Structures are given as structure tokens and as C-alpha cells.
Amino acid sequence: MNDPAQNLLDVKDKIEKAVETSARVSDPVTLVAVSKVHDRSRIEPVLKAGHRVFGENRVQEAQQKWPALKSDYDGVELHLIGPLQTNKVKEAVALFDVIQTLDREKLARKLASEMATQDRSLKLFIQVNTGEEAQKAGVFPKDVDTFVALCRDQLELQIEGLMCIPPVDEEPALHFMLLEKMAKRNNIKNLSMGMSADFEAAIAFGASHVRVGTAIFGERSPI
Ligand SMILES: *Cc1c(COP(=O)(O)O)cnc(C)c1O
């Protein structure tokens, strides 16, 4: 359990089994290894094992770790999975390849103009607050269709997927189902849902991306 590379293999194995038993016909599942809080010594074994897709939740922390790792290892795809302030958009566009937490018009406008300025095209996921929790980021379910249309029609942004973080005290399956429904009716193909505790269930409900931290890197000590 204290070997991230071995844990990676175990998680990949579980993903494969979940894909087999879910009778899904869609594309393979992308494992986003969530390396927040962990330093280079924990991340490198996973890179050395050949894994290239990682998630971080803070722009500043990612800026300290990833430019060096990206230059040492080819083909890294870095996902931002935490809230993005508009005053960090410039740095985020320069470093990340995927933003999973697009959740408001102001941010969408800023991302559109910054990607044009830097001539970089990031993949964007809209975060949906499926549990309508006050403390959590994300577009409310009732506003998703309008927000998707705004991003596509007015800002000409390509929306690659939807992302959710279900409330801790509720059955995640209900939230996974809801997200799947919203994606389908908006013709969005990717679903980022499922973490260490529930990624297999998420795959059964159609996840294309699972975000797994603890099961790979171990418990995060509080900072
Ligand atoms: C930390 C985090 C994860 C990973 O959670 P684990 O339970 O450690 O797998 C997934 N998604 C988001 C948005 C996170 O912040």
C-alpha cells in the first residue's frame, strides 16, 4: 500500500474489471491520478511506471511541481480538478491541459480569451454541483443546458465533458446517473466522476474519467 506504482497497477486492474462487468461499449476509462499534496518522490514512481495523466486541485501547488516533471517526462496530461479563480487563469492555461472545473460565465470568457492569447487549446469539462451544496463549486443541474449553450454558441468553446463531486453523505450512484443524463441530452461525451471510494460504481454508470488519489498515493496528511 505504500508503493504508488504497485497501487497504480491495482487500481488499473480494478478499472479493467469494472469495465468488463459494466457491459459498456464506450471508449476506455481514463485514470486521472490525483497527486495533490504529494511531492515529486511520490509522483515519480507513477511516471516511471508509464502513467501520464495526473490531477491537481491548486494552480499554485501545481506550478511548483509540474513544470519540472513535464520537462523530464514526455506526454504528461495535467488536469485541474479544483476551483479556478479568474486571476489564476493565465497560469492555469499555460500549465494545464484539461480544466475540469469550468463553472461560471466569467471564467468561461476569461478562458476563451486567454487560450486565444496563448494559442493553447485546453480541453474543458463543466463542473456540475449535482447535490446543490452551498459550499461546493459547480453549475446547478437546472442551469447546465443554458451554460453549455452559452459556452458553445457565444464563446465557441468546445465542451469535452461534465464533472461532479457527489455529496459525501449521499448515495453517489444517484449523482452519477444525473450527470450521465445531462451529458447525454447535451451531446457531451465524457463524464468525470468517481474517486478512490467509488470509481468502480462510477464506471458502471458510464464514467469516462475517474479521479483517484488516495488509492494510488495513500492518505493525504493534513497541511
Ligand atoms: C482530491 C480529489 C479527488 C481524489 O480523491 P480520493 O478520494 O483521494 O481518490 C478527486 N476529485 C477531486 C475534485 C479531488 O479534489
CSV table of C-alpha atoms and ligand atoms in Angstrom, one decimal:
chain,number,residue,atom,x,y,z
A,1,MET,CA,0.0,0.0,0.0
A,2,ASN,CA,3.0,2.3,0.4
A,3,ASP,CA,4.2,1.8,-3.1
A,4,PRO,CA,2.4,4.1,-5.5
A,5,ALA,CA,3.5,2.2,-8.6
A,6,GLN,CA,2.0,-1.1,-7.2
A,7,ASN,CA,-1.1,0.8,-6.1
A,8,LEU,CA,-1.4,2.1,-9.7
A,9,LEU,CA,-1.4,-1.4,-11.0
A,10,ASP,CA,-4.1,-2.5,-8.5
A,11,VAL,CA,-6.3,0.4,-9.4
A,12,LYS,CA,-5.9,-0.2,-13.2
A,13,ASP,CA,-6.8,-3.8,-12.6
A,14,LYS,CA,-10.0,-2.8,-10.8
A,15,ILE,CA,-10.9,-0.4,-13.5
A,16,GLU,CA,-10.5,-3.1,-16.1
A,17,LYS,CA,-12.7,-5.4,-14.2
A,18,ALA,CA,-15.3,-2.7,-13.7
A,19,VAL,CA,-15.3,-2.0,-17.4
A,20,GLU,CA,-15.8,-5.7,-18.2
A,21,THR,CA,-18.7,-6.2,-15.8
A,22,SER,CA,-20.5,-3.0,-16.8
A,23,ALA,CA,-21.2,-4.1,-20.3
A,24,ARG,CA,-20.3,-0.7,-21.6
A,25,VAL,CA,-19.5,-0.3,-25.2
A,26,SER,CA,-17.9,3.2,-25.0
A,27,ASP,CA,-14.3,4.3,-25.0
A,28,PRO,CA,-11.8,3.1,-22.4
A,29,VAL,CA,-11.7,4.8,-19.0
A,30,THR,CA,-9.1,7.4,-18.3
A,31,LEU,CA,-7.5,7.2,-14.9
A,32,VAL,CA,-6.6,10.6,-13.6
A,33,ALA,CA,-4.0,10.1,-10.8
A,34,VAL,CA,-4.7,12.8,-8.3
A,35,SER,CA,-1.3,13.8,-6.9
A,36,LYS,CA,-2.3,16.9,-4.9
A,37,VAL,CA,-0.3,17.3,-1.7
A,38,HIS,CA,2.2,14.7,-2.7
A,39,ASP,CA,5.7,15.6,-3.8
A,40,ARG,CA,8.0,14.5,-6.5
A,41,SER,CA,9.3,11.5,-4.7
A,42,ARG,CA,5.7,10.0,-4.6
A,43,ILE,CA,4.8,11.1,-8.1
A,44,GLU,CA,7.9,9.9,-9.9
A,45,PRO,CA,7.3,6.1,-9.4
A,46,VAL,CA,3.9,6.5,-11.1
A,47,LEU,CA,5.5,8.4,-14.0
A,48,LYS,CA,8.2,5.8,-14.2
A,49,ALA,CA,5.5,3.1,-14.4
A,50,GLY,CA,4.4,4.8,-17.6
A,51,HIS,CA,1.4,6.7,-16.3
A,52,ARG,CA,0.9,10.2,-17.8
A,53,VAL,CA,-2.5,11.6,-16.7
A,54,PHE,CA,-2.5,13.5,-13.4
A,55,GLY,CA,-4.8,15.8,-11.5
A,56,GLU,CA,-4.1,18.7,-9.2
A,57,ASN,CA,-6.5,20.9,-7.4
A,58,ARG,CA,-4.5,24.0,-6.8
A,59,VAL,CA,-2.8,26.1,-9.5
A,60,GLN,CA,-0.1,27.4,-7.3
A,61,GLU,CA,0.9,23.9,-6.0
A,62,ALA,CA,0.9,22.5,-9.5
A,63,GLN,CA,3.1,25.3,-10.7
A,64,GLN,CA,5.7,24.3,-8.1
A,65,LYS,CA,5.8,20.7,-9.0
A,66,TRP,CA,4.8,20.1,-12.6
A,67,PRO,CA,6.9,22.3,-15.0
A,68,ALA,CA,10.0,20.3,-14.0
A,69,LEU,CA,8.2,16.9,-14.1
A,70,LYS,CA,6.6,17.8,-17.5
A,71,SER,CA,10.0,18.6,-18.9
A,72,ASP,CA,11.5,15.4,-17.6
A,73,TYR,CA,8.7,13.1,-18.8
A,74,ASP,CA,7.1,13.4,-22.2
A,75,GLY,CA,3.4,13.3,-22.8
A,76,VAL,CA,2.1,14.3,-19.4
A,77,GLU,CA,-1.6,15.4,-19.4
A,78,LEU,CA,-2.3,17.6,-16.4
A,79,HIS,CA,-5.9,18.1,-15.2
A,80,LEU,CA,-7.1,20.9,-13.0
A,81,ILE,CA,-9.7,19.4,-10.7
A,82,GLY,CA,-10.1,22.2,-8.1
A,83,PRO,CA,-11.7,25.7,-8.3
A,84,LEU,CA,-10.1,28.2,-10.7
A,85,GLN,CA,-10.0,31.9,-9.8
A,86,THR,CA,-10.1,34.2,-12.7
A,87,ASN,CA,-6.8,35.9,-11.6
A,88,LYS,CA,-5.1,32.5,-12.0
A,89,VAL,CA,-6.4,31.7,-15.5
A,90,LYS,CA,-3.2,32.9,-17.2
A,91,GLU,CA,-1.1,30.5,-15.2
A,92,ALA,CA,-3.6,27.7,-15.5
A,93,VAL,CA,-3.8,27.9,-19.3
A,94,ALA,CA,0.0,27.9,-19.5
A,95,LEU,CA,0.4,24.7,-17.4
A,96,PHE,CA,-2.7,22.6,-17.5
A,97,ASP,CA,-4.0,20.5,-20.5
A,98,VAL,CA,-7.5,20.0,-19.2
A,99,ILE,CA,-9.7,22.1,-16.9
A,100,GLN,CA,-12.4,20.1,-15.2
A,101,THR,CA,-13.9,22.9,-13.2
A,102,LEU,CA,-15.4,25.4,-15.6
A,103,ASP,CA,-18.5,26.6,-13.6
A,104,ARG,CA,-19.4,30.2,-14.5
A,105,GLU,CA,-19.7,32.6,-17.3
A,106,LYS,CA,-16.9,35.0,-16.2
A,107,LEU,CA,-14.4,32.1,-16.1
A,108,ALA,CA,-15.6,30.8,-19.5
A,109,ARG,CA,-15.0,34.2,-21.0
A,110,LYS,CA,-11.6,34.5,-19.4
A,111,LEU,CA,-10.5,31.0,-20.5
A,112,ALA,CA,-11.7,31.7,-24.1
A,113,SER,CA,-9.6,34.9,-24.3
A,114,GLU,CA,-6.6,33.5,-22.5
A,115,MET,CA,-6.5,30.4,-24.7
A,116,ALA,CA,-6.6,32.7,-27.8
A,117,THR,CA,-3.8,34.9,-26.4
A,118,GLN,CA,-1.5,31.9,-25.6
A,119,ASP,CA,-2.6,30.0,-28.7
A,120,ARG,CA,-3.3,27.0,-26.5
A,121,SER,CA,-6.4,24.9,-26.6
A,122,LEU,CA,-7.3,23.1,-23.4
A,123,LYS,CA,-10.0,20.5,-23.0
A,124,LEU,CA,-12.8,21.8,-20.8
A,125,PHE,CA,-15.2,20.0,-18.5
A,126,ILE,CA,-18.1,21.7,-16.8
A,127,GLN,CA,-18.3,21.0,-13.1
A,128,VAL,CA,-21.9,20.3,-12.0
A,129,ASN,CA,-23.0,20.8,-8.4
A,130,THR,CA,-25.3,17.8,-8.6
A,131,GLY,CA,-26.1,18.0,-4.8
A,132,GLU,CA,-26.7,21.8,-5.0
A,133,GLU,CA,-24.4,22.2,-2.0
A,134,ALA,CA,-23.8,25.8,-0.9
A,135,GLN,CA,-20.1,25.2,-0.1
A,136,LYS,CA,-19.3,23.4,-3.3
A,137,ALA,CA,-18.5,24.9,-6.7
A,138,GLY,CA,-20.3,23.9,-9.9
A,139,VAL,CA,-23.3,24.8,-12.1
A,140,PHE,CA,-26.6,23.8,-10.7
A,141,PRO,CA,-28.3,21.0,-12.6
A,142,LYS,CA,-31.2,23.3,-13.8
A,143,ASP,CA,-28.7,25.7,-15.3
A,144,VAL,CA,-26.5,23.2,-17.1
A,145,ASP,CA,-28.2,23.3,-20.5
A,146,THR,CA,-28.1,27.1,-20.7
A,147,PHE,CA,-24.5,27.2,-19.6
A,148,VAL,CA,-23.4,24.6,-22.1
A,149,ALA,CA,-25.2,26.5,-24.9
A,150,LEU,CA,-23.5,29.8,-23.8
A,151,CYS,CA,-20.1,28.2,-23.9
A,152,ARG,CA,-20.6,26.6,-27.3
A,153,ASP,CA,-22.6,29.2,-29.1
A,154,GLN,CA,-21.4,32.5,-27.8
A,155,LEU,CA,-17.8,31.7,-26.8
A,156,GLU,CA,-17.1,28.9,-29.3
A,157,LEU,CA,-15.7,26.7,-26.6
A,158,GLN,CA,-15.6,23.0,-27.1
A,159,ILE,CA,-17.1,21.3,-24.1
A,160,GLU,CA,-15.4,17.9,-23.7
A,161,GLY,CA,-17.2,16.6,-20.6
A,162,LEU,CA,-19.1,17.1,-17.3
A,163,MET,CA,-17.6,16.6,-13.9
A,164,CYS,CA,-19.2,16.1,-10.5
A,165,ILE,CA,-18.3,15.5,-6.8
A,166,PRO,CA,-21.3,13.9,-5.1
A,167,PRO,CA,-22.1,15.0,-1.5
A,168,VAL,CA,-20.2,12.8,1.0
A,169,ASP,CA,-23.4,11.7,2.8
A,170,GLU,CA,-25.4,10.6,-0.2
A,171,GLU,CA,-25.6,7.6,-2.5
A,172,PRO,CA,-23.2,8.6,-5.3
A,173,ALA,CA,-25.0,6.5,-7.8
A,174,LEU,CA,-27.9,8.9,-8.0
A,175,HIS,CA,-25.5,11.7,-8.8
A,176,PHE,CA,-23.6,9.6,-11.4
A,177,MET,CA,-27.0,8.9,-13.1
A,178,LEU,CA,-28.0,12.5,-13.1
A,179,LEU,CA,-24.7,13.6,-14.6
A,180,GLU,CA,-25.0,10.9,-17.3
A,181,LYS,CA,-28.4,12.2,-18.2
A,182,MET,CA,-27.3,15.8,-18.5
A,183,ALA,CA,-24.4,14.8,-20.7
A,184,LYS,CA,-26.5,12.7,-23.0
A,185,ARG,CA,-29.1,15.4,-23.6
A,186,ASN,CA,-26.4,18.0,-24.3
A,187,ASN,CA,-24.5,15.6,-26.6
A,188,ILE,CA,-21.4,15.7,-24.3
A,189,LYS,CA,-19.3,12.5,-24.5
A,190,ASN,CA,-17.1,12.5,-21.4
A,191,LEU,CA,-18.0,12.1,-17.7
A,192,SER,CA,-15.5,12.7,-14.9
A,193,MET,CA,-16.9,11.0,-11.9
A,194,GLY,CA,-15.8,8.6,-9.2
A,195,MET,CA,-12.9,8.8,-6.7
A,196,SER,CA,-11.0,6.3,-4.6
A,197,ALA,CA,-14.1,5.1,-2.7
A,198,ASP,CA,-16.5,4.8,-5.7
A,199,PHE,CA,-14.7,4.7,-9.0
A,200,GLU,CA,-16.0,1.2,-9.8
A,201,ALA,CA,-19.6,2.3,-9.3
A,202,ALA,CA,-18.9,5.4,-11.4
A,203,ILE,CA,-17.6,3.3,-14.2
A,204,ALA,CA,-20.8,1.2,-14.1
A,205,PHE,CA,-22.7,4.4,-14.6
A,206,GLY,CA,-20.6,5.5,-17.6
A,207,ALA,CA,-17.6,7.4,-16.3
A,208,SER,CA,-15.0,8.1,-18.9
A,209,HIS,CA,-12.6,9.7,-16.4
A,210,VAL,CA,-12.1,8.6,-12.8
A,211,ARG,CA,-10.1,10.8,-10.4
A,212,VAL,CA,-8.2,8.6,-7.9
A,213,GLY,CA,-5.8,10.0,-5.3
A,214,THR,CA,-5.8,8.1,-2.0
A,215,ALA,CA,-5.9,4.6,-3.6
A,216,ILE,CA,-2.7,5.3,-5.5
A,217,PHE,CA,-0.7,7.7,-3.3
A,218,GLY,CA,-2.0,6.8,0.1
A,219,GLU,CA,-3.7,9.0,2.7
A,220,ARG,CA,-3.0,12.7,2.5
A,221,SER,CA,-1.7,14.1,5.7
A,222,PRO,CA,-3.5,17.4,6.5
A,223,ILE,CA,-1.5,20.5,5.6
B,1,LIG,C1,-8.8,15.0,-4.0
B,1,LIG,C2,-9.8,14.8,-5.1
B,1,LIG,C3,-10.0,13.6,-5.7
B,1,LIG,C4,-9.3,12.3,-5.3
B,1,LIG,O1,-9.9,11.9,-4.1
B,1,LIG,P1,-9.5,10.5,-3.4
B,1,LIG,O2,-10.6,10.1,-2.6
B,1,LIG,O3,-8.2,10.7,-2.7
B,1,LIG,O4,-9.3,9.5,-4.5
B,1,LIG,C5,-10.9,13.5,-6.8
B,1,LIG,N1,-11.6,14.6,-7.2
B,1,LIG,C6,-11.4,15.8,-6.7
B,1,LIG,C7,-12.1,17.0,-7.2
B,1,LIG,C8,-10.5,16.0,-5.6
B,1,LIG,O5,-10.3,17.2,-5.1
